[in-house]
Amino acid sequence: MPLTLDQLNAASLPEALQMLDGLYEHSPWIAERALAQRPFASLAQLKHAMTRVLDEAGVEPQLALIRAHPELAGKAMVSKTLTAESTNEQTKAGLTNCTPEEFAHIQQLNAAYNARFGFPFILAVRGPRGTGLTKAEIIDAFERRVHGHPDFERAECLRNIHRIAEIRLNDKFGFEPVDGQRVWDWQETLAQHSDPGYAEKGQLTVTYLTDAHRACAQRISHWMKDCGFDEIEIDAVGNVVGRYHPATPGAKYLITGSHYDTVRNGGKYDGRLGIFVPMACVQKLHAAGKRLPFGIEVVGFAEEEGQRYKATFLGSGALTGHFDNAWLDQKDADGITMREAMQHAGLCIDDIPKLQRDPAQYLGFIEVHIEQGPVLNELNLPLGIVTSINGSVRYVGEVIGMASHAGTTPMDRRRDAAAAVAELILYAEQRAARDGDSVATVGMLQVPNGSINVVPGSCKFSLDMRAPTNAQRDAVAQDVLAKLNEICERRGLRHTLEETMRAAAAPSAPEWQARWEAAATALGVPLHRMPSGAGHDAMKLHEVMPQAMLFVRGENSGISHNPLESSTADDMDLAVKAFDHVLHQLTTESH
Ligand SMILES: [Zn+2]
């Protein structure tokens, strides 16, 4: 019989401790101290309480806990002296079934890791979905982390220990994060579609209107149909729009969603999570035969990342009436204009103006998104409440000098375009750092037709600057651009510069932020408010209606725009529950 939270809350301390036996390897003190905080409103609250106990215990007990763990596929496994829980986990991951070569390789890694850090490598081998990593995934993570920084690895081992405890706790309570697993599986399946050149390497890249992109739109629309949406369409810019009708015709809609395009070699959850979380909610409403006093419009935005064309937020921009017709003549790297790509995809360019939404028909916009940063991961918190989205501005430019012989051109007679951009990068780094919360990045840098023995005659670069307010962003941009002029003048170079994107800072609407906060509180998740450093579709919708975002913790230090991007089914499950709760609040408010 699985345990219940009521039983745990009502039990005597020794009984309760017995119920939580084995969560943390040979370390019952963690559960014991957490139990002092009973009653718990949710498993999420209990899980967080245990992470706090370990945080507050200090470094020595943390190291002792790490060292209480067996090595992966180590001596304890061979001699069958693992705890029952560890045996179960290592068996599920196929580690008890290694070939002699795999076994030898893991032993080498174990030895190298232990020698470097002084504690064993800990990995939650049941993985982010809870059903087990493959041996290849385990060896991959091991090979990566053996090169980690010691402080990071200690923290990463502890985070994996908390994940192991989370899964063990779920098992004890017979809890399966089924909604989160559904959302996780949708993302996994959608990630099978990737652009040519990346797909072959097992990398995920979905850029605007490629075959993979259109396949994603088809998949999402079919899944929306399965979920029970009443109307589904792929609109004139390729957005996938699903509408779940309200109880009474004519009622307003809640609009939500995120993007399904990706950066090159990106992650599976960026954007997509914010489409699938509300889809899971609609699926449940439909299954229960329930209608709400308002409709739900879920939008999978076709384009947010600006990868194939310089048209960031194209999808959400179309809904706010900000589709720029000049974009249609932009060419991609193969010389295909956006107009041609849209015609090829069968999109009706003439209909784009009709996509503009009338804000009076909507309650507001909410967006769920993976955090894409390390904050929640470090704090052991599954959810974060977004207070505002940083304003940003982007440029692409080229510094033009004189290509000349690297051997014969004296240093004082060079017109080195790359050296000028290098100087700009260092200035931007230092200028943004001065603010504390501004950021500036040159993410693209190219010497066209460069050669090892030629002084760079041209250097192309990008520039991305962000800050919590528009004024602060503009001040950074002004200084960086002034510096570019100064550098070029001093070095005798010229340059071009094109602004490709400017997005205003978008503070969350207080009443919508409060709804996410009420949802997190109801789930027993401690509140953590944070600004969003990344731009999101919500920034566009912000221009015409109230908006607020919910962040979901990312694993691997929250790394994003990277294949290591990850989040657990448990965290996604909490996001679905939080979304459900907001729907519930809106329903109650409307009575
Ligand atoms: Zn995104």
PDB file of C-alpha atoms and ligand atoms in Angstrom, residues 258-259 261 269-272 304-305 367 369-370 372 534-537 561, ligand 1:
ATOM      1  CA  SER A 258       5.381  29.651 -26.580  1.00  0.00           C
ATOM      2  CA  HIS A 259       7.545  28.889 -29.602  1.00  0.00           C
ATOM      3  CA  ASP A 261      11.356  26.759 -33.412  1.00  0.00           C
ATOM      4  CA  TYR A 269      12.295  22.178 -23.919  1.00  0.00           C
ATOM      5  CA  ASP A 270      12.977  25.808 -24.793  1.00  0.00           C
ATOM      6  CA  GLY A 271       9.625  27.151 -25.977  1.00  0.00           C
ATOM      7  CA  ARG A 272       7.947  23.791 -26.443  1.00  0.00           C
ATOM      8  CA  GLU A 304      10.917  33.302 -31.922  1.00  0.00           C
ATOM      9  CA  GLU A 305      14.637  32.688 -32.177  1.00  0.00           C
ATOM     10  CA  GLU A 367       3.599  31.726 -20.692  1.00  0.00           C
ATOM     11  CA  HIS A 369       9.050  28.549 -20.025  1.00  0.00           C
ATOM     12  CA  ILE A 370      12.115  26.628 -18.922  1.00  0.00           C
ATOM     13  CA  GLN A 372      17.309  28.859 -19.222  1.00  0.00           C
ATOM     14  CA  ALA A 534      16.030  35.976 -21.856  1.00  0.00           C
ATOM     15  CA  GLY A 535      13.472  37.438 -24.233  1.00  0.00           C
ATOM     16  CA  HIS A 536      10.191  35.567 -24.669  1.00  0.00           C
ATOM     17  CA  ASP A 537       7.032  35.744 -26.733  1.00  0.00           C
ATOM     18  CA  HIS A 561      20.307  26.742 -26.234  1.00  0.00           C
TER      19      HIS A 561
HETATM   20 ZN    ZN B   1      12.382  30.215 -25.649  1.00  0.00          ZN
END
